[in-house]
mmCIF file of C-alpha atoms and ligand atoms in Angstrom:
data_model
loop_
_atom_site.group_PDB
_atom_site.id
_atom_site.type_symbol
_atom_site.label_atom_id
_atom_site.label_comp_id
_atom_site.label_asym_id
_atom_site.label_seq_id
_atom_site.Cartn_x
_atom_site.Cartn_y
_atom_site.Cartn_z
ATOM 1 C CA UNK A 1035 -53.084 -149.284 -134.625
ATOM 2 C CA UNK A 1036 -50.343 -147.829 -132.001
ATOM 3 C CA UNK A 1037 -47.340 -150.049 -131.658
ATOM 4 C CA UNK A 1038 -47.825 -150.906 -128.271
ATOM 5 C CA UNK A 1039 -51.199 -152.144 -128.953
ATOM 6 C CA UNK A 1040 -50.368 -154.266 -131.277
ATOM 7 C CA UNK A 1041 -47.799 -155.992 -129.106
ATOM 8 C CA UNK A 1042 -50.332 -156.966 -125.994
ATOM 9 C CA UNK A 1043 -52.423 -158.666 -128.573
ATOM 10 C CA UNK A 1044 -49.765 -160.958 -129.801
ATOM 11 C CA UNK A 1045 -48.575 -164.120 -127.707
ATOM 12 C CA UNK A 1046 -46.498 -166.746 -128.717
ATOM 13 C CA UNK A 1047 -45.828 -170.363 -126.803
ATOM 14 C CA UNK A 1048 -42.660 -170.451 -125.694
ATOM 15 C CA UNK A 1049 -40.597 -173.938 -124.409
ATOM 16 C CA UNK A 1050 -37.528 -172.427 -122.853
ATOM 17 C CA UNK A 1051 -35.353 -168.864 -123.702
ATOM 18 C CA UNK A 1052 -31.314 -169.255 -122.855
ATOM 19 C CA UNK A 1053 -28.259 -168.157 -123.587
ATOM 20 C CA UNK A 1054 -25.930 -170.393 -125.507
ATOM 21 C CA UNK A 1055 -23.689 -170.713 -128.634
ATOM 22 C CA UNK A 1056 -24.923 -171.402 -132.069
ATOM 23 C CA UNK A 1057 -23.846 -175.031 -132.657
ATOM 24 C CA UNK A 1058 -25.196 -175.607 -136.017
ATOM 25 C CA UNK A 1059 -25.239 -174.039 -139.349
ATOM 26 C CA UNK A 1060 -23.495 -171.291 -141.517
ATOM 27 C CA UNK A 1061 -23.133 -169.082 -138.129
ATOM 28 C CA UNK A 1062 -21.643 -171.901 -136.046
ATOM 29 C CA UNK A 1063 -19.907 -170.609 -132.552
ATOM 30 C CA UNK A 1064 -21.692 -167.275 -132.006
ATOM 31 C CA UNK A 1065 -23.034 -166.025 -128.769
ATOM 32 C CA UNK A 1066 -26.783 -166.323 -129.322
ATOM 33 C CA UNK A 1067 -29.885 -165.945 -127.139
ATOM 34 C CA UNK A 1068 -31.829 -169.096 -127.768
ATOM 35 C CA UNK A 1069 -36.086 -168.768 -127.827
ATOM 36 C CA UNK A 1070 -37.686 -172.077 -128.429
ATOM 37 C CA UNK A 1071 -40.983 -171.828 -129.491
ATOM 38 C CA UNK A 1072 -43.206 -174.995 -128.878
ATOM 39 C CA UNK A 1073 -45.301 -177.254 -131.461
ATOM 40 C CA UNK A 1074 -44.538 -178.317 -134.416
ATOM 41 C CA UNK A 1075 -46.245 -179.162 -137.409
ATOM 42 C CA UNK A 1076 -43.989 -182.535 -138.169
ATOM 43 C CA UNK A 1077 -42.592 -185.434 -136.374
ATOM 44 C CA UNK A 1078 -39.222 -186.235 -137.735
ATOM 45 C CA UNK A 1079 -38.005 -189.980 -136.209
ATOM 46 C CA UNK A 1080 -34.669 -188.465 -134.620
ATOM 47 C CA UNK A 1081 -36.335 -185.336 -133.971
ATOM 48 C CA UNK A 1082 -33.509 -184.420 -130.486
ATOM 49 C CA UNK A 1083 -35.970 -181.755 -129.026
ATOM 50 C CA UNK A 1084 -38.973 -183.903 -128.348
ATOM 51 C CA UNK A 1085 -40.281 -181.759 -125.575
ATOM 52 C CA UNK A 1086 -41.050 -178.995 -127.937
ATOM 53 C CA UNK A 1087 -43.476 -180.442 -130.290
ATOM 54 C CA UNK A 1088 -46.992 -181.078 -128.557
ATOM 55 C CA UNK A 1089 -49.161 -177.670 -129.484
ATOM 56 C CA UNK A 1090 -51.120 -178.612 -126.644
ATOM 57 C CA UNK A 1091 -48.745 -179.020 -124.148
ATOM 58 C CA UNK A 1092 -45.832 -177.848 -122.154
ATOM 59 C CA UNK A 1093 -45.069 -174.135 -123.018
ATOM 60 C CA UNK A 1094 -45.778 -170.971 -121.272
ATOM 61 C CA UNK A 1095 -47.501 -168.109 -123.620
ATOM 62 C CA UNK A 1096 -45.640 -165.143 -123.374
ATOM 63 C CA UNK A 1097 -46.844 -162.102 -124.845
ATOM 64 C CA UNK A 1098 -44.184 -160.233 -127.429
ATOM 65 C CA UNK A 1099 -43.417 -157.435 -124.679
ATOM 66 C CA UNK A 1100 -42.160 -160.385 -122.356
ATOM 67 C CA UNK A 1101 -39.728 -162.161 -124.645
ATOM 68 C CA UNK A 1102 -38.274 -158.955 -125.338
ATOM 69 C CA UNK A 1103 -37.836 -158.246 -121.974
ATOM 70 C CA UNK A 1104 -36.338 -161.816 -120.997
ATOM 71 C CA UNK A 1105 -33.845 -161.579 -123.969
ATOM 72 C CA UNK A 1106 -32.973 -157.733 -123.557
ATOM 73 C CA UNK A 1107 -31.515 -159.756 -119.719
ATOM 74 C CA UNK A 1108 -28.477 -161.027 -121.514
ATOM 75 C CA UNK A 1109 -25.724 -159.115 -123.153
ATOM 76 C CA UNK A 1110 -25.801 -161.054 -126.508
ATOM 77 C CA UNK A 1111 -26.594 -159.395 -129.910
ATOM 78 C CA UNK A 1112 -27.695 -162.411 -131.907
ATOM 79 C CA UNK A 1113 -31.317 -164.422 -131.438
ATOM 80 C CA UNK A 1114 -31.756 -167.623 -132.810
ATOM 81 C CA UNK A 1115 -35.432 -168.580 -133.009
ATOM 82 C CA UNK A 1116 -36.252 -171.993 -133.345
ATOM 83 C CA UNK A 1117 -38.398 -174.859 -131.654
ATOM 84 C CA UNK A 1118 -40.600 -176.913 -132.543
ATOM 85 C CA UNK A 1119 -41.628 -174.907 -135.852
ATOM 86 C CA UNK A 1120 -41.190 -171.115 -135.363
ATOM 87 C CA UNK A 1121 -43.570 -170.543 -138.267
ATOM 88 C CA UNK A 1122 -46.156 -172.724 -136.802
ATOM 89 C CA UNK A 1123 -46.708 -169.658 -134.029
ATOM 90 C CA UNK A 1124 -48.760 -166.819 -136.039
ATOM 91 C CA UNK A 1125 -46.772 -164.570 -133.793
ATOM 92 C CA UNK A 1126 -43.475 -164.759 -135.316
ATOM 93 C CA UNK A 1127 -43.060 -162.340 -138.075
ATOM 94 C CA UNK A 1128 -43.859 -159.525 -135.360
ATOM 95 C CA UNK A 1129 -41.643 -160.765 -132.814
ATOM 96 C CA UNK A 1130 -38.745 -160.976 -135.746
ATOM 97 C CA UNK A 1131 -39.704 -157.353 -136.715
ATOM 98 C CA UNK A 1132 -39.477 -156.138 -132.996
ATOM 99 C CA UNK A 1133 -36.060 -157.731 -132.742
ATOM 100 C CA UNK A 1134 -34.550 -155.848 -135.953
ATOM 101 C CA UNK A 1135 -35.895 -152.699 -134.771
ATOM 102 C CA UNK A 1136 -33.951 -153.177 -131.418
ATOM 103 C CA UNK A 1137 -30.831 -153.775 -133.403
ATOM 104 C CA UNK A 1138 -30.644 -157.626 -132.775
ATOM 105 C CA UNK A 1139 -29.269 -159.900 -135.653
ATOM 106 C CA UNK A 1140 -32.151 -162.758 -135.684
ATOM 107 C CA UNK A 1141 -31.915 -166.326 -136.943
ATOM 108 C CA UNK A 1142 -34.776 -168.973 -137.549
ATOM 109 C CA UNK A 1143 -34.371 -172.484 -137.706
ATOM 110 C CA UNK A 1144 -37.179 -173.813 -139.799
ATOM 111 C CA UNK A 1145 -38.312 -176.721 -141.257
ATOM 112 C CA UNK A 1146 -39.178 -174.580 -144.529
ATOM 113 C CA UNK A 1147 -42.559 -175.872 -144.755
ATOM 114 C CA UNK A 1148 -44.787 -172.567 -143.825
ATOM 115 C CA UNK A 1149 -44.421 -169.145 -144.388
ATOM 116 C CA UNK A 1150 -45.359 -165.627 -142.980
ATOM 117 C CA UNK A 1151 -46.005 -162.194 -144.285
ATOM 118 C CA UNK A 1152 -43.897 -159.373 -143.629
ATOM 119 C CA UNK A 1153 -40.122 -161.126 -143.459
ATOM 120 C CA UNK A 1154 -39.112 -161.052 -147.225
ATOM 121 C CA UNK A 1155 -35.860 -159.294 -147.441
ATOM 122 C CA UNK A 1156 -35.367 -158.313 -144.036
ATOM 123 C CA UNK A 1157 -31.961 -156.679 -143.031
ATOM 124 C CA UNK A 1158 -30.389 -158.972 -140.016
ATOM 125 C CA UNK A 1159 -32.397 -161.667 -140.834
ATOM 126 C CA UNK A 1160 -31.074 -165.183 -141.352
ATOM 127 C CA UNK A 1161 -33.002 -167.806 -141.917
ATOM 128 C CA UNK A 1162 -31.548 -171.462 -141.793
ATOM 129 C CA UNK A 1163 -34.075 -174.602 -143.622
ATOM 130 C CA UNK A 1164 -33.268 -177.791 -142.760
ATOM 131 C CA UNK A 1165 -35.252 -179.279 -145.890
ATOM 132 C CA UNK A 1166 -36.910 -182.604 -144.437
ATOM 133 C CA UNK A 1167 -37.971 -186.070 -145.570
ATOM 134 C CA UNK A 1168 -41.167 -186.138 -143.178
ATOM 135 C CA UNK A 1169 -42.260 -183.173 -145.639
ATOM 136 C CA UNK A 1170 -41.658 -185.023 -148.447
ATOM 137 C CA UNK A 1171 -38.612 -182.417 -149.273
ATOM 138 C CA UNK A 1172 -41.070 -179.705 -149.749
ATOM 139 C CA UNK A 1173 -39.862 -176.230 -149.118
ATOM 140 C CA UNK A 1174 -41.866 -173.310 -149.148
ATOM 141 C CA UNK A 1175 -41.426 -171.366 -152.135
ATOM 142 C CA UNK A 1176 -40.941 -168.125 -149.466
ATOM 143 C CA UNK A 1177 -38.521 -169.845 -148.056
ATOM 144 C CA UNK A 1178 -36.389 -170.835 -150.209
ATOM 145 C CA UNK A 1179 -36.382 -167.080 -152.168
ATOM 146 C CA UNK A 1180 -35.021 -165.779 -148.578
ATOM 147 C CA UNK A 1181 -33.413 -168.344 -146.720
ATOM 148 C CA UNK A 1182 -29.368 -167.563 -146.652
ATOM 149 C CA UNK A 1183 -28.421 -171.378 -146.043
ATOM 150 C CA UNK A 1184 -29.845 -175.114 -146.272
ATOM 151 C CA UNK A 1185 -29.126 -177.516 -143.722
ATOM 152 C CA UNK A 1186 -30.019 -181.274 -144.188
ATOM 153 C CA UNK A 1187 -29.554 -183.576 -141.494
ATOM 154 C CA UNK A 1188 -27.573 -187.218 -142.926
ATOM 155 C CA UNK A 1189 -29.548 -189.936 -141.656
ATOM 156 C CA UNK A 1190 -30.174 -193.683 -143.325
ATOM 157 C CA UNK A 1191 -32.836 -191.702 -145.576
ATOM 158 C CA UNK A 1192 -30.812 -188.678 -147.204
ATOM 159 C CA UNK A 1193 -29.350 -189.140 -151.235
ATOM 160 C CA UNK A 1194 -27.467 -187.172 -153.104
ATOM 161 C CA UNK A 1195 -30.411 -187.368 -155.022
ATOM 162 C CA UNK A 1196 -32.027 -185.053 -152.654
ATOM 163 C CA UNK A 1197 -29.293 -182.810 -152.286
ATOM 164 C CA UNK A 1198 -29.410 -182.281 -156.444
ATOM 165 C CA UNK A 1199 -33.351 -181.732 -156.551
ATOM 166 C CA UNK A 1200 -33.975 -178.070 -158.703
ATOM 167 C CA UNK A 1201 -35.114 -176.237 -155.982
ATOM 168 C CA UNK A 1202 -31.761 -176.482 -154.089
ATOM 169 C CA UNK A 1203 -29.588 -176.444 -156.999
ATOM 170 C CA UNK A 1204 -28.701 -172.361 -156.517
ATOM 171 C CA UNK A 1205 -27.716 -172.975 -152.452
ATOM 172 C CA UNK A 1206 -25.588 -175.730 -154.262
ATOM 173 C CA UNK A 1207 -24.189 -173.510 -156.200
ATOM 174 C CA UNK A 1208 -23.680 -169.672 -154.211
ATOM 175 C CA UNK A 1209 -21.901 -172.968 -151.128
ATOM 176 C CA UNK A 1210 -24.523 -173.046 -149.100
ATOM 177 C CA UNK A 1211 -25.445 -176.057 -148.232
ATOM 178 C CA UNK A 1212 -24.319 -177.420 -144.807
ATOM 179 C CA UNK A 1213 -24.844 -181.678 -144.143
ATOM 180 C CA UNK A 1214 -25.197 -182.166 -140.401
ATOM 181 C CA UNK A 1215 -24.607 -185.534 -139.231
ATOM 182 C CA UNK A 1216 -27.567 -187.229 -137.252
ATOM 183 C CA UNK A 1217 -27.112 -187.214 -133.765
ATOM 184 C CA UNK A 1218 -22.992 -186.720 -134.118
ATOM 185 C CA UNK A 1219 -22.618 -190.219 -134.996
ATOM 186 C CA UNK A 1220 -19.692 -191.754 -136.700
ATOM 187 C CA UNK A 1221 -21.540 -193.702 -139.180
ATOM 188 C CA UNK A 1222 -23.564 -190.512 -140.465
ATOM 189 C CA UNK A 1223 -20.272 -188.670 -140.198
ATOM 190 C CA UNK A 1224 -18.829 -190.835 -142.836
ATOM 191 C CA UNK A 1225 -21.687 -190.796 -145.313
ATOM 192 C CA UNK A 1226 -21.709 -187.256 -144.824
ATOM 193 C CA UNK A 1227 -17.993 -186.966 -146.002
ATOM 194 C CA UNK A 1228 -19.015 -189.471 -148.963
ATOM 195 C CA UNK A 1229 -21.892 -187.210 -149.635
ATOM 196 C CA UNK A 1230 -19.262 -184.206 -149.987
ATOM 197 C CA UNK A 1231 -16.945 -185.779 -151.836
ATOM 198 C CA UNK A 1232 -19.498 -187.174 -154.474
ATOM 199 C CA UNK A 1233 -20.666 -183.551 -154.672
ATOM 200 C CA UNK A 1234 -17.468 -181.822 -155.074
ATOM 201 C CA UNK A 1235 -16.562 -184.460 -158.278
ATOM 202 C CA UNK A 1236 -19.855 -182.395 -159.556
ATOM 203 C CA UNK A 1237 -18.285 -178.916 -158.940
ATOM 204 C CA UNK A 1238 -20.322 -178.546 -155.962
ATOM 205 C CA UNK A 1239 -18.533 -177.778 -152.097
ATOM 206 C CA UNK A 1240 -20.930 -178.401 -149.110
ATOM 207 C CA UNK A 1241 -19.741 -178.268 -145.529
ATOM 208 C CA UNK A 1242 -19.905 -180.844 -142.961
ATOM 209 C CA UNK A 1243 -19.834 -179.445 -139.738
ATOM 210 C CA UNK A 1244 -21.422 -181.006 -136.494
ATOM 211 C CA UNK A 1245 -23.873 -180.012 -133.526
ATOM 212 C CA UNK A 1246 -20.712 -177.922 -131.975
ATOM 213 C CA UNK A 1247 -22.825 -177.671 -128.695
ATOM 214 C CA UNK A 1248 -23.721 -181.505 -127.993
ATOM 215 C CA UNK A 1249 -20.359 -181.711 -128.447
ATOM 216 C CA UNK A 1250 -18.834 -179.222 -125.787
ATOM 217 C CA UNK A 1251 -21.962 -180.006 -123.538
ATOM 218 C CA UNK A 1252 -23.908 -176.790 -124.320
ATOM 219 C CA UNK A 1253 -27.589 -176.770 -124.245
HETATM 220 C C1 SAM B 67 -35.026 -179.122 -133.480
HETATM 221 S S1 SAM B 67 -35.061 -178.366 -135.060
HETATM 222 C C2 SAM B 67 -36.137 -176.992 -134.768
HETATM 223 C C3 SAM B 67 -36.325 -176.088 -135.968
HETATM 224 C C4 SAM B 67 -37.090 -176.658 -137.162
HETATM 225 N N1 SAM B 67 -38.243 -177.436 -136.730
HETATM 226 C C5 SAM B 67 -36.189 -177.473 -138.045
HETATM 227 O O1 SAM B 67 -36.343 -178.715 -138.091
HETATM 228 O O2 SAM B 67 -35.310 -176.858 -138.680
HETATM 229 C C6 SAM B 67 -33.482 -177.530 -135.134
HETATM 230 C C7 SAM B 67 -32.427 -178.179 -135.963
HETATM 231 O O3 SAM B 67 -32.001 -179.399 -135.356
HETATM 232 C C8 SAM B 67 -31.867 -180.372 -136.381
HETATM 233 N N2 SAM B 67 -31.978 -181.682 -135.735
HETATM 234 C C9 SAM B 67 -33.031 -182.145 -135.029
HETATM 235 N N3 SAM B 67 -32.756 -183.362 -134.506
HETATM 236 C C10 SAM B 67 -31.480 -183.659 -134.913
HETATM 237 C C11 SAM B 67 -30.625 -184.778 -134.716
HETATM 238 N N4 SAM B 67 -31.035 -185.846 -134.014
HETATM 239 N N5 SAM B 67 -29.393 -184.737 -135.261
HETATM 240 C C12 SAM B 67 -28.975 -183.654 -135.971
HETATM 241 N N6 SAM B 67 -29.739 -182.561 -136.199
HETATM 242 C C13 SAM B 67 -30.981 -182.573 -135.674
HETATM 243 C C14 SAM B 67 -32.984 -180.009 -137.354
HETATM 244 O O4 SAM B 67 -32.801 -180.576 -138.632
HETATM 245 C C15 SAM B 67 -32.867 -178.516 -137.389
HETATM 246 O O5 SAM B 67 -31.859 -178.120 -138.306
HETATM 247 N N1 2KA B 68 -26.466 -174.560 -128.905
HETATM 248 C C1 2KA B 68 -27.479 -174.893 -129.733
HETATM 249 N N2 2KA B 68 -27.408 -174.525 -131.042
HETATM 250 C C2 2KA B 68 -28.477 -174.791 -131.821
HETATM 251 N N3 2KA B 68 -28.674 -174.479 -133.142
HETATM 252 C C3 2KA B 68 -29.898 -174.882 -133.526
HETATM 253 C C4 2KA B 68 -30.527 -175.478 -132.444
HETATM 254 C C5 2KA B 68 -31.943 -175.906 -132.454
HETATM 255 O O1 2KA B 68 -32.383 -176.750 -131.636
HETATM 256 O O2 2KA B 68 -32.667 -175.293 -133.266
HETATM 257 C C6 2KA B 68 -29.633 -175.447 -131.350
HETATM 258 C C7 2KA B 68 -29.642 -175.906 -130.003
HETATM 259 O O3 2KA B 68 -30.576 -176.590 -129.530
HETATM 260 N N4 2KA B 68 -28.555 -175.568 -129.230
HETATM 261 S S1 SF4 B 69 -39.316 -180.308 -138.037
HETATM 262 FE FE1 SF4 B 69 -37.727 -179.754 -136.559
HETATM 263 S S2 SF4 B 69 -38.771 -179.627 -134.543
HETATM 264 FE FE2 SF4 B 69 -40.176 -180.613 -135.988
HETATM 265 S S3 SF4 B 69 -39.853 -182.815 -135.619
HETATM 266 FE FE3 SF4 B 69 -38.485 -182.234 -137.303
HETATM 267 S S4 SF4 B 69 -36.540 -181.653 -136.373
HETATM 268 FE FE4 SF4 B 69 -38.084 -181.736 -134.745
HETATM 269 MG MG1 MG B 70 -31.363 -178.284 -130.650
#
């Protein structure tokens, strides 16, 4: 099938595309063209992007042609895709691929629960899972061979326990695991410096690092 057809045929629901900086993660402080995809297939309590999570509504589907278009507007290389659940919209893995091929670096921020064909070992791909307690920990075996960092969120619920489970022991290991206190607050601040400290007596180093934008006032 031609390229072009291909594209018409695919549309994903989109919440809101803008310009921003990254404020979480490995890649914290870039210049990064934001696409929020809407629905998601989990309801975490403290979940801080409400809006995006109905499947049903709010949204606007925009075929892949159109997202291009909107993000091709601003002079920034990197695209963080995000939501809601990215992988919840079948479109993804083609809007990914026709990002690469235009020479953008591309991010998703999942919740590592689904998967899609066609983004295993993709150049200028970096996928962030944020591992979560409303799954029941379960990460996607996909995922976790080609995600490049883990991010859990420190709430009331998360153990170093968790954090020592099998399947995240080699992010443990290669550093890259990133604790991300709820919300900014002081309280999960502090168990997340208790967290790292407990981990490093095992040999492991995690960074703490906050939501950079909420703090500077970014959306
Ligand atoms: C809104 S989610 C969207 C992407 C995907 N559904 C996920 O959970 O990774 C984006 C990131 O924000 C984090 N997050 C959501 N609400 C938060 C909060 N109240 N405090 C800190 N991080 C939060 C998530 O854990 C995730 O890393
Ligand atoms: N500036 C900024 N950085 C972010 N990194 C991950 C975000 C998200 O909601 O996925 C996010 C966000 O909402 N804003
Ligand atoms: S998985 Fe992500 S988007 Fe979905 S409810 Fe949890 S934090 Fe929000
Ligand atoms: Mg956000």
């Amino acid at each position: 099938m031609l390229r072009g057809q291909v594209r018409e045929t695919i549309a994903l629901k989109v919440n809101e595309i803008y310009p921003s900086i990254q404020g979480e993660g490995l890649l914290i402080g870039l210049p990064a063209v934001f696409i929020r995809l809407q629905g998601c297939n989990l309801r975490c309590p403290w979940c801080d992007q409400p809006s995006a999570l109905s499947f049903s509504e709010g949204g606007t589907s925009f075929e892949v042609e159109q997202i291009l278009d909107k993000v091709s507007e601003y002079k920034i290389r990197h695209v963080v895709i995000t939501g809601g659940e990215p992988f919840a919209q079948e479109g993804l893995a083609t809007l990914v691929k026709e990002l690469v091929q235009r020479g953008y670096s591309v991010q998703i921020e999942t919740n590592g629960t689904l998967w899609q064909e066609g983004l295993e070992k993709l150049e200028n791909l970096h996928i962030t899972c944020s591992p979560k307690w409303s799954a029941h920990w379960f990460v996607h075996p996909k995922i976790l061979q080609n995600a490049k960092e883990l991010k859990f969120v420190v709430d009331d619920v998360l153990s170093i326990e968790v954090l020592l489970k099998a399947q995240f022991r080699n992010f443990l290991e290669e550093g890259k695991v990133v604790l991300q206190p709820e919300g900014n607050k002081a309280v999960f601040f502090k168990k997340a410096l208790e967290l790292q400290r407990d981990l490093s007596e095992l040999g492991f180093s995690v960074r703490v690092l906050p939501q950079l934008h909420k703090l500077l006032g970014l959306p």
